[in-house]
């Protein structure tokens, strides 16, 4: 992909026809008394925003065309892109209806389609989910970059449209504000690795995080931890001992009285039976209430929120993420469904038992009232009732603990799933590390070009390398090495050096991909500012050489005051056709890119 030309239906915008190799956007300061901020506002950097816009960037609030909408709303732009010598595409996009894109494919270059009515695609929706109607997918298929089926062309565009804010880091641009998974796997692919190794690792990490969050919600809901199994069992054993002791105490009671021996014996039997039934009724009522409450109360697992997180990464994960998300959702459903089936079955059984017991209690209570009318109330009877109540409490506690054991099983099953995923994560980390250690010809070629370019331009040796960080993810670095190349020094911390490291990296990638379907252009805004004239000249000479040898289109911006001079104090000689746009600070603003000042 090269840029042939950019123009507008509004003549306030300066049309530009680009060369196939070196292109200079020159800013001329006519009034030397003006402040630097004014001379840097000619439109050299603004042009990057226009190119990015025409390569179908989705606008945000801080973008040029959003911030200056009232001034630019009537502009419609056209960009002509070259695939090869007889294959071109022109993109039409207006500021007012910026989500509607028109495309026209043609065989001849430098066409003027401002008044064109016959477009191959008209007003395509920029964010359409239909690949056949989405202009980015259509352009993606047209240019067919090396991994276009996985990423669209915009994934790597940031490396080849470097603004003044994109030189701080070689690999992670200021545009990469999202999560690591949004850019680093693509970087691995660009460097000749298989980014799926990192994507698989990040996917399982994300799934573990979500499941751990779900686990905490379940723990809070059920008020239990998996490590409480032995504690709960010990409590059940202790309460069972208490129950046996109470039963023995109750068995010791003698209600026999010589005066009313027969009646008292009957009462004792009735009281014992009532006590047993009361105990059973209390326990069953408690269990029924607990089951009903459990069935009414839904477990708090925010599936919509989880689904939103997965959907954000859907493009990067593809089928993998769909599988991982569905497994997590199904896992949650299985737990709840199995538990509810069991609880409903137990609810029916216990409710039937409870109704029968209550009928029996009514009969026994009536019989007891009749018999007790013949017996005086005694201290023995009061003690008996106390023991009865204590026994009921103990049995209820035992029932509660048994229910808690069921809840512990739920927590244990989730923890088991997490441990399985953590084992899988360990395998993914090992696979990633082994993959990165394997020989990689493409990576080695990029590194070789990078070393050569840094030596030719800066007279210094620089290297590309990676290190695994504490999260077992690869971090890539570009640094200078000392003269005997045994350790990295801090020279790369200087801003002008950082810029050149970025320039060398971008060119190394383009050289490596020069025989493949990929970008054939790069735009570096103010790359050589603050450098010495000697290094500026080496840089410009090397860029020219690379453009000719590898058919790369290089666009650079510079102020006239920054053009280097040779040892004879002569200005560097740009050819007339290399300076494709001149901008200046005339009072009427007609020398600026949009013939106006923002």
XYZ file of C-alpha atoms in Angstrom:
598
model
C 0.000 0.000 0.000
C 1.284 3.412 -1.058
C -0.417 6.813 -1.007
C -0.765 8.407 -4.445
C -2.665 11.553 -3.594
C -5.003 13.337 -1.171
C -7.427 16.044 -2.222
C -10.728 17.638 -1.225
C -13.789 19.154 -2.807
C -12.998 22.276 -0.774
C -10.137 24.232 -2.326
C -9.085 25.562 1.072
C -7.352 22.211 1.558
C -4.034 21.881 -0.255
C -4.084 18.848 -2.551
C -0.977 16.651 -2.457
C 0.436 14.257 -5.024
C 3.042 11.969 -3.506
C 6.172 10.522 -5.097
C 6.796 6.817 -5.042
C 9.916 7.278 -2.881
C 11.040 10.301 -0.810
C 8.418 12.941 0.032
C 9.119 16.088 2.051
C 6.458 18.185 3.778
C 8.280 21.479 4.248
C 7.297 24.189 6.705
C 8.737 27.620 5.937
C 9.006 30.277 8.623
C 8.778 33.678 6.977
C 8.369 35.761 10.120
C 11.346 34.894 12.352
C 9.846 36.839 15.228
C 6.960 34.404 15.633
C 6.943 31.934 18.472
C 7.828 28.307 17.945
C 4.266 27.218 18.727
C 3.038 29.178 15.711
C 5.625 27.827 13.291
C 4.745 24.289 14.374
C 1.065 24.864 13.578
C 1.336 24.969 9.802
C -0.266 21.595 9.132
C 2.730 19.239 8.877
C 1.421 17.104 11.739
C -2.225 17.742 10.843
C -1.657 15.917 7.578
C -1.121 12.681 9.518
C -4.588 13.130 11.036
C -6.061 13.587 7.553
C -4.340 10.430 6.259
C -5.445 8.475 9.320
C -8.997 9.752 8.849
C -8.973 8.694 5.212
C -7.637 5.275 6.135
C -10.901 4.908 8.064
C -10.073 5.749 11.635
C -13.147 5.843 13.886
C -13.304 9.347 15.355
C -13.061 10.173 19.053
C -13.851 13.392 20.871
C -10.260 14.641 20.864
C -9.679 14.045 17.140
C -9.005 16.894 14.729
C -12.339 16.590 12.943
C -14.317 16.431 16.177
C -12.594 19.352 17.884
C -12.846 21.544 14.758
C -16.128 20.216 13.419
C -17.689 23.641 12.870
C -14.736 24.659 10.665
C -14.347 21.389 8.768
C -17.882 19.987 8.497
C -18.226 20.990 4.819
C -15.005 19.238 3.709
C -15.088 15.950 1.806
C -11.762 14.219 1.256
C -10.422 11.730 -1.269
C -7.353 9.513 -0.920
C -5.948 7.408 -3.765
C -4.095 4.290 -2.633
C -1.858 2.145 -4.785
C -1.693 -1.630 -4.613
C 0.447 -2.188 -7.702
C 1.123 -0.559 -11.059
C -2.365 -1.140 -12.427
C -4.472 -1.512 -9.281
C -5.716 1.480 -7.273
C -8.568 2.391 -4.980
C -9.954 5.835 -4.113
C -11.662 6.355 -0.759
C -14.215 9.139 -0.324
C -15.130 10.370 3.152
C -16.830 13.545 4.354
C -16.525 15.176 7.762
C -20.256 15.750 8.215
C -21.303 12.159 7.459
C -17.995 10.622 8.419
C -19.377 7.113 9.027
C -20.428 6.770 5.371
C -17.631 5.619 3.069
C -17.521 5.312 -0.717
C -14.950 3.268 -2.657
C -13.919 3.163 -6.289
C -11.396 0.748 -7.773
C -9.490 1.758 -10.908
C -6.482 0.866 -13.063
C -5.052 4.333 -13.784
C -3.395 6.579 -11.174
C -4.059 10.189 -10.161
C -7.742 10.291 -10.973
C -10.015 13.185 -9.955
C -13.267 11.830 -8.538
C -14.619 14.960 -6.869
C -17.614 14.912 -9.226
C -17.747 11.146 -9.740
C -21.213 9.582 -9.580
C -20.367 5.934 -10.365
C -18.769 4.449 -7.247
C -18.237 0.722 -6.723
C -19.466 1.102 -3.143
C -21.523 4.082 -1.968
C -22.020 5.191 1.641
C -20.855 1.994 3.281
C -21.379 2.066 7.082
C -17.966 2.372 8.718
C -18.730 0.007 11.607
C -20.954 -2.501 9.819
C -20.749 -6.029 11.203
C -21.378 -7.401 7.718
C -17.950 -7.994 6.159
C -19.368 -7.377 2.694
C -20.578 -3.907 3.712
C -17.778 -2.829 6.027
C -15.285 -0.649 4.062
C -12.349 -1.662 6.280
C -12.922 -5.321 5.511
C -13.294 -4.566 1.804
C -9.980 -2.645 1.764
C -8.437 -5.367 3.883
C -9.357 -8.035 1.342
C -8.202 -5.803 -1.531
C -4.698 -5.267 -0.132
C -4.500 -8.768 1.454
C -1.729 -8.091 3.962
C 0.272 -11.046 5.280
C -2.197 -11.853 8.090
C -5.243 -9.915 6.878
C -7.638 -12.718 7.833
C -6.761 -12.229 11.496
C -6.148 -8.469 11.677
C -7.268 -5.648 9.446
C -4.689 -3.280 7.984
C -5.246 -0.667 10.710
C -3.740 -2.928 13.368
C -0.201 -2.032 12.212
C -0.890 1.398 10.720
C 0.279 3.246 13.842
C 3.895 2.183 13.294
C 3.872 3.874 9.887
C 2.058 7.073 10.859
C 4.293 8.323 13.676
C 3.242 11.650 15.144
C 5.382 13.680 17.529
C 3.720 11.710 20.355
C 4.691 8.282 19.037
C 8.460 8.329 19.589
C 8.504 7.653 23.336
C 8.381 3.893 22.844
C 9.449 1.880 19.838
C 6.921 -0.931 20.203
C 3.975 0.441 22.196
C 2.573 3.549 20.559
C 0.526 6.229 22.304
C -2.407 4.954 20.214
C -2.272 1.593 22.012
C -4.342 2.589 25.042
C -6.213 -0.699 25.412
C -5.252 -3.939 27.094
C -2.137 -5.864 26.134
C -4.178 -8.383 24.204
C -5.272 -5.579 21.871
C -1.776 -5.040 20.469
C 1.008 -7.324 21.712
C -0.084 -10.594 20.009
C -0.230 -8.629 16.735
C 3.283 -7.315 17.417
C 4.510 -10.899 17.858
C 2.992 -11.802 14.483
C 4.653 -8.772 12.899
C 8.020 -9.896 14.267
C 7.599 -13.384 12.814
C 6.326 -15.163 15.919
C 2.937 -16.796 16.387
C 0.825 -14.381 18.414
C -1.665 -17.153 19.214
C 0.700 -18.463 21.891
C 0.377 -15.192 23.770
C -3.352 -14.887 23.022
C -3.994 -18.364 24.451
C -2.057 -17.454 27.561
C -3.882 -14.139 28.042
C -7.249 -15.804 27.340
C -6.836 -18.398 30.091
C -5.616 -15.676 32.482
C -8.754 -13.688 31.777
C -10.935 -16.743 32.330
C -9.187 -17.477 35.634
C -9.755 -13.907 36.805
C -13.451 -14.079 35.946
C -13.905 -17.452 37.652
C -12.103 -16.244 40.783
C -14.436 -13.271 40.921
C -17.394 -15.630 40.582
C -15.936 -17.783 43.363
C -15.763 -14.816 45.739
C -19.371 -13.933 44.950
C -20.411 -17.513 45.709
C -18.460 -17.514 48.969
C -20.201 -14.335 50.052
C -23.580 -15.691 48.993
C -23.199 -19.050 50.737
C -21.061 -17.765 53.651
C -18.683 -20.697 53.344
C -15.140 -21.598 52.259
C -13.906 -24.864 50.822
C -11.324 -25.297 53.584
C -14.159 -25.511 56.152
C -14.994 -29.139 55.310
C -13.082 -30.608 58.229
C -14.308 -27.834 60.525
C -17.934 -28.535 59.590
C -17.463 -32.301 59.989
C -15.908 -31.766 63.409
C -18.826 -29.556 64.438
C -21.306 -32.201 63.252
C -19.471 -34.821 65.343
C -19.508 -32.541 68.385
C -23.209 -31.759 68.019
C -23.981 -35.458 67.533
C -22.271 -36.162 70.863
C -24.415 -33.452 72.473
C -27.505 -35.037 70.973
C -26.646 -38.459 72.419
C -26.104 -36.970 75.880
C -29.449 -35.162 75.777
C -31.217 -38.322 74.636
C -29.710 -40.228 77.573
C -30.862 -37.552 80.023
C -34.365 -37.685 78.602
C -34.398 -41.489 78.865
C -33.613 -41.219 82.632
C -36.852 -39.372 83.389
C -39.394 -41.488 85.409
C -42.919 -40.161 85.267
C -44.276 -43.058 87.294
C -46.320 -42.045 90.347
C -47.884 -44.580 92.716
C -51.088 -42.632 92.846
C -51.495 -42.302 89.108
C -49.067 -44.848 87.755
C -51.078 -45.888 84.731
C -52.033 -42.373 83.686
C -48.499 -41.069 84.188
C -47.065 -43.893 82.103
C -49.426 -43.006 79.264
C -48.536 -39.311 79.561
C -44.834 -40.119 79.461
C -45.272 -42.051 76.257
C -47.365 -39.279 74.740
C -44.866 -36.584 75.803
C -41.992 -38.602 74.411
C -43.764 -39.066 71.116
C -44.737 -35.378 70.990
C -41.161 -34.409 71.775
C -39.897 -36.580 68.966
C -42.454 -35.162 66.550
C -41.831 -31.583 67.679
C -38.148 -32.117 67.153
C -38.763 -33.540 63.701
C -41.314 -30.832 62.836
C -38.915 -28.041 63.819
C -36.086 -29.531 61.828
C -38.264 -30.171 58.765
C -39.796 -26.679 58.927
C -36.344 -25.153 59.094
C -35.132 -27.235 56.173
C -38.224 -26.426 54.073
C -37.809 -22.711 54.759
C -34.117 -22.900 53.881
C -34.803 -24.740 50.614
C -37.574 -22.332 49.619
C -35.304 -19.362 50.307
C -32.525 -20.925 48.240
C -34.854 -21.556 45.294
C -36.226 -17.996 45.410
C -32.843 -16.327 45.616
C -30.854 -16.249 42.388
C -27.100 -16.537 42.578
C -25.462 -13.172 41.867
C -23.328 -13.885 38.812
C -23.343 -10.932 36.432
C -23.284 -12.822 33.145
C -24.056 -9.704 31.094
C -21.031 -7.949 32.509
C -18.850 -10.988 31.864
C -20.238 -11.294 28.353
C -19.400 -7.641 27.724
C -15.783 -8.254 28.720
C -15.569 -11.252 26.377
C -17.262 -9.371 23.535
C -14.636 -6.573 23.776
C -11.949 -9.122 22.917
C -14.079 -11.134 20.445
C -12.183 -10.014 17.354
C -8.869 -11.006 18.860
C -10.024 -14.325 20.324
C -12.345 -15.536 17.577
C -13.701 -19.029 18.191
C -11.359 -19.530 21.130
C -13.001 -16.858 23.239
C -16.475 -18.058 22.303
C -15.565 -21.484 23.540
C -14.034 -20.199 26.759
C -16.996 -17.957 27.533
C -19.571 -20.655 26.773
C -17.692 -23.090 29.026
C -17.748 -20.601 31.878
C -21.456 -19.852 31.420
C -22.326 -23.547 31.129
C -20.226 -24.319 34.176
C -22.229 -21.774 36.185
C -25.564 -23.082 34.840
C -24.670 -26.713 35.603
C -23.906 -25.897 39.225
C -27.171 -24.010 39.745
C -29.333 -26.507 37.801
C -27.994 -29.562 39.617
C -28.424 -27.900 42.975
C -31.974 -26.721 42.229
C -33.064 -30.193 41.040
C -31.856 -31.711 44.275
C -33.447 -28.954 46.382
C -36.856 -29.240 44.641
C -36.918 -32.972 45.166
C -36.043 -32.599 48.833
C -38.617 -29.789 49.245
C -41.462 -32.020 48.037
C -40.417 -34.921 50.243
C -39.913 -32.846 53.380
C -43.158 -30.883 52.874
C -45.144 -34.126 52.741
C -43.421 -35.381 55.877
C -44.071 -32.081 57.643
C -47.816 -32.190 56.902
C -48.142 -35.748 58.238
C -46.221 -34.896 61.397
C -48.389 -31.860 62.076
C -51.547 -34.017 61.794
C -50.095 -36.520 64.265
C -49.108 -33.715 66.631
C -52.671 -32.398 66.670
C -54.002 -35.830 67.697
C -51.318 -36.397 70.335
C -51.718 -32.916 71.817
C -55.459 -33.480 72.205
C -54.806 -36.832 73.889
C -52.164 -35.313 76.153
C -54.521 -32.512 77.262
C -57.084 -35.072 78.276
C -54.608 -37.212 80.234
C -52.873 -34.301 81.948
C -56.133 -33.100 83.353
C -55.724 -35.935 85.858
C -52.081 -35.152 86.768
C -50.575 -32.279 88.743
C -47.806 -30.267 87.170
C -44.355 -31.282 88.575
C -40.726 -30.045 88.434
C -39.805 -33.227 86.618
C -42.065 -32.338 83.756
C -40.533 -28.849 83.455
C -37.009 -30.287 83.320
C -38.146 -32.763 80.726
C -39.401 -29.926 78.519
C -36.066 -28.067 78.886
C -34.167 -31.110 77.668
C -36.646 -31.470 74.816
C -35.989 -27.892 73.645
C -32.215 -28.362 73.910
C -32.437 -31.518 71.836
C -34.430 -29.700 69.156
C -31.812 -26.919 69.010
C -28.963 -29.410 68.651
C -30.720 -31.323 65.896
C -31.452 -28.073 64.052
C -27.787 -27.124 64.266
C -26.807 -30.520 62.888
C -29.247 -30.047 60.006
C -27.782 -26.581 59.283
C -24.259 -27.982 59.244
C -25.281 -30.753 56.846
C -26.676 -28.116 54.477
C -23.426 -26.188 54.798
C -21.518 -29.258 53.655
C -23.546 -29.156 50.422
C -22.518 -25.508 49.947
C -18.888 -26.407 50.533
C -19.125 -28.920 47.678
C -20.184 -26.102 45.341
C -17.164 -23.997 46.342
C -14.866 -26.995 46.009
C -16.059 -27.679 42.462
C -15.330 -24.056 41.420
C -11.888 -24.208 43.044
C -11.210 -27.444 41.210
C -12.052 -25.731 37.921
C -9.684 -22.866 38.773
C -6.854 -25.275 39.561
C -7.410 -27.019 36.225
C -7.226 -23.677 34.414
C -4.086 -22.686 36.352
C -2.478 -25.940 35.256
C -3.430 -25.101 31.679
C -2.000 -21.603 32.158
C 1.322 -23.082 33.243
C 1.379 -25.178 30.079
C 0.573 -22.117 27.948
C 3.390 -20.120 29.559
C 5.845 -22.930 28.882
C 4.653 -23.215 25.265
C 5.027 -19.447 24.805
C 8.554 -19.387 26.220
C 9.645 -22.348 24.111
C 8.141 -20.771 20.991
C 9.974 -17.470 21.552
C 13.266 -19.330 22.012
C 12.945 -21.128 18.666
C 14.852 -19.686 15.675
C 12.839 -17.055 13.815
C 14.231 -15.943 10.436
C 11.895 -12.977 10.098
C 12.740 -11.651 13.571
C 16.432 -12.158 12.899
C 16.147 -10.254 9.603
C 14.392 -7.312 11.265
C 17.069 -7.252 13.985
C 19.829 -7.350 11.391
C 18.389 -4.406 9.412
C 17.861 -2.514 12.662
C 21.513 -2.910 13.702
C 22.703 -1.891 10.259
C 20.475 1.207 10.059
C 21.385 2.463 13.533
C 25.073 2.047 12.693
C 24.771 3.829 9.324
C 22.650 6.739 10.592
C 23.887 7.256 14.144
C 27.269 5.581 14.065
C 26.155 3.517 17.060
C 25.304 -0.155 17.504
C 21.739 -0.854 18.610
C 19.871 -4.091 19.184
C 16.310 -5.369 19.400
C 15.589 -7.961 22.073
C 12.901 -9.235 24.413
C 12.717 -10.226 28.074
C 9.987 -12.110 29.916
C 8.461 -9.897 32.606
C 7.140 -10.933 36.025
C 3.764 -11.811 34.467
C 5.433 -14.193 31.994
C 4.718 -11.889 29.045
C 7.412 -10.827 26.556
C 8.499 -7.182 26.638
C 10.465 -5.927 23.627
C 13.260 -3.362 23.838
C 15.442 -1.325 21.484
C 18.700 -0.078 23.001
C 22.201 0.953 22.108
C 25.122 -1.202 23.152
C 28.633 -0.148 24.083
C 31.533 -0.299 21.671
C 32.389 -3.944 22.288
C 28.698 -4.861 22.293
C 28.650 -6.611 25.658
C 26.079 -4.536 27.513
C 23.318 -2.001 26.949
C 23.976 1.642 27.753
C 21.635 4.539 28.540
C 22.154 6.521 25.332
C 18.742 5.426 24.086
C 17.164 7.521 26.845
C 17.818 10.734 24.869
C 14.740 11.912 22.977
C 16.477 12.400 19.601
C 17.982 8.926 19.928
C 14.602 7.457 20.801
C 13.186 8.987 17.637
C 15.900 7.411 15.516
C 15.349 4.018 17.167
C 11.697 4.257 16.131
C 12.694 5.294 12.600
C 15.150 2.395 12.329
C 12.580 -0.100 13.589
C 9.836 1.061 11.201
C 12.212 0.960 8.227
C 13.558 -2.468 9.274
C 10.036 -3.870 9.213
C 9.241 -2.307 5.825
C 12.494 -3.645 4.348
C 11.772 -7.129 5.691
C 8.224 -7.028 4.270
C 9.164 -5.298 1.010
C 8.453 -8.431 -1.052
C 5.133 -9.165 0.648
C 1.697 -7.542 0.717
C 2.117 -4.902 3.360
C 2.521 -1.167 3.862
C 5.012 0.341 1.455
C 4.943 3.797 3.042
C 5.876 5.424 6.341
C 5.190 8.938 7.617
C 7.638 10.309 10.218
C 6.701 13.673 11.660
C 9.734 15.729 12.753
C 11.952 12.697 13.140
C 15.341 14.428 12.888
C 14.735 17.585 14.931
C 17.502 18.288 17.505
C 19.987 16.059 15.678
C 23.338 17.327 14.445
C 23.590 18.275 10.765
C 26.045 15.435 10.160
C 23.587 12.818 11.385
C 20.675 14.467 9.614
C 22.560 14.137 6.337
C 23.398 10.489 7.036
C 19.747 9.876 7.871
C 18.452 11.525 4.664
C 21.027 9.784 2.480
C 20.140 6.420 4.008
C 16.423 7.020 3.562
C 16.928 7.824 -0.113
C 18.992 4.691 -0.564
C 16.392 2.492 1.125
C 13.527 3.994 -0.856
C 15.297 3.239 -4.146
C 16.482 -0.239 -3.212
C 13.301 -1.556 -1.574
C 10.675 0.610 -3.316
C 9.503 2.249 -0.096
C 7.586 5.517 0.042
C 8.986 7.745 2.808
C 7.166 10.885 3.986
C 8.957 13.242 6.372
C 8.167 16.665 7.762
C 10.721 19.360 8.448
C 10.956 23.082 9.006
C 13.133 25.013 6.582
C 15.319 26.063 9.526
C 15.987 22.398 10.348
C 17.313 21.436 6.916
C 20.959 20.430 7.499
C 24.033 22.047 6.003
C 27.121 20.186 4.849
C 30.720 20.962 5.791
C 30.749 23.739 3.164
C 27.680 25.325 4.757
C 25.502 24.355 1.806
C 21.879 23.333 2.487
C 20.988 19.711 1.880
C 19.770 19.430 -1.684
C 16.215 18.092 -1.921
C 15.105 17.530 -5.481
C 12.212 19.697 -6.613
C 9.906 16.716 -6.989
C 10.809 15.452 -3.492
C 9.209 18.481 -1.811
C 5.550 17.596 -2.353
C 4.051 20.283 -0.094
C 5.261 23.641 1.160
C 3.509 25.306 4.098
C 4.200 28.738 5.537
C 3.080 31.220 8.182
C 1.784 34.049 5.995
C -0.457 36.493 7.843
C -3.500 35.550 5.743
C -3.050 31.845 6.723
C -3.285 30.789 3.089
C 0.041 29.014 3.459
C -1.373 26.555 6.006
C -2.730 23.113 5.118
C -6.377 24.159 5.464
C -5.778 27.835 4.645
C -6.865 28.563 8.184
C -5.531 28.374 11.710
C -7.045 25.990 14.281
